[in-house]
Amino acid sequence: IVYKIKNKNAFILIEHQSSVDLKMAYRIRCYKNAIIEESVDKKKLREKNYRIPKVIAIVLYTGRREWQNLLISD
């Protein structure tokens, strides 16, 4: 689920997960990049004060196994 924050250049990404996914950090990074790619204003990109949109990611895990905190580098 993706929400745009009203009057801000920012999004909230909510990912629901019911099982441990060892590639979750990679998936979230791909989702964030896709959101940014779709929302960048290419006409304003060359302006000095233009900012790339921020994406805040939240993973809601409801599984039974203990979640293992993994990094992209893993």
Tab-separated table of C-alpha atoms in Angstrom:
chain	number	residue	atom	x	y	z
A	1	ILE	CA	0.000	0.000	0.000
A	2	VAL	CA	1.357	3.426	-0.918
A	3	TYR	CA	0.078	6.708	0.497
A	4	LYS	CA	1.126	10.178	-0.624
A	5	ILE	CA	1.462	12.595	2.268
A	6	LYS	CA	-0.791	15.558	1.559
A	7	ASN	CA	1.064	18.758	0.619
A	8	LYS	CA	4.457	17.014	0.981
A	9	ASN	CA	6.920	15.495	-1.436
A	10	ALA	CA	6.827	12.211	0.484
A	11	PHE	CA	5.170	8.801	0.442
A	12	ILE	CA	4.484	6.077	2.985
A	13	LEU	CA	4.918	2.493	1.792
A	14	ILE	CA	3.245	-0.183	3.930
A	15	GLU	CA	4.124	-3.813	3.214
A	16	HIS	CA	2.111	-6.573	4.928
A	17	GLN	CA	4.135	-9.738	5.473
A	18	SER	CA	2.931	-13.005	7.040
A	19	SER	CA	6.113	-15.027	6.567
A	20	VAL	CA	9.812	-14.342	6.953
A	21	ASP	CA	11.263	-13.212	3.635
A	22	LEU	CA	15.038	-13.221	3.456
A	23	LYS	CA	14.887	-10.794	0.512
A	24	MET	CA	12.625	-8.256	2.239
A	25	ALA	CA	15.265	-5.504	2.432
A	26	TYR	CA	15.908	-5.893	-1.308
A	27	ARG	CA	12.170	-5.915	-2.127
A	28	ILE	CA	11.577	-2.748	-0.108
A	29	ARG	CA	14.463	-1.015	-1.868
A	30	CYS	CA	12.991	-2.009	-5.265
A	31	TYR	CA	9.541	-0.733	-4.245
A	32	LYS	CA	10.999	2.558	-3.009
A	33	ASN	CA	12.927	3.039	-6.246
A	34	ALA	CA	9.792	2.330	-8.314
A	35	ILE	CA	7.764	4.874	-6.311
A	36	ILE	CA	10.474	7.508	-6.733
A	37	GLU	CA	10.805	6.792	-10.464
A	38	GLU	CA	7.061	7.233	-10.979
A	39	SER	CA	6.772	10.394	-8.905
A	40	VAL	CA	9.841	12.396	-9.971
A	41	ASP	CA	8.876	15.500	-11.920
A	42	LYS	CA	11.338	15.204	-14.792
A	43	LYS	CA	10.607	18.777	-15.935
A	44	LYS	CA	11.702	20.184	-12.567
A	45	LEU	CA	14.589	17.753	-12.008
A	46	ARG	CA	17.224	20.235	-13.198
A	47	GLU	CA	16.113	22.977	-10.805
A	48	LYS	CA	18.466	23.577	-7.873
A	49	ASN	CA	15.763	23.500	-5.217
A	50	TYR	CA	13.978	20.376	-6.542
A	51	ARG	CA	14.020	17.480	-4.094
A	52	ILE	CA	13.637	13.799	-4.911
A	53	PRO	CA	10.535	12.447	-3.118
A	54	LYS	CA	11.084	10.660	0.194
A	55	VAL	CA	9.648	7.198	0.763
A	56	ILE	CA	9.081	5.956	4.313
A	57	ALA	CA	8.754	2.165	4.368
A	58	ILE	CA	6.937	0.198	7.063
A	59	VAL	CA	6.768	-3.609	7.153
A	60	LEU	CA	3.916	-5.071	9.200
A	61	TYR	CA	4.873	-8.643	10.060
A	62	THR	CA	2.171	-10.954	11.431
A	63	GLY	CA	3.901	-14.333	11.153
A	64	ARG	CA	4.632	-16.804	13.930
A	65	ARG	CA	8.385	-17.229	13.374
A	66	GLU	CA	10.739	-14.666	14.862
A	67	TRP	CA	11.683	-12.072	12.274
A	68	GLN	CA	15.349	-11.927	11.367
A	69	ASN	CA	16.505	-8.373	10.784
A	70	LEU	CA	18.432	-8.444	7.507
A	71	LEU	CA	20.257	-5.685	5.694
A	72	ILE	CA	20.721	-5.132	1.958
A	73	SER	CA	24.343	-6.198	2.417
A	74	ASP	CA	23.170	-9.621	3.651
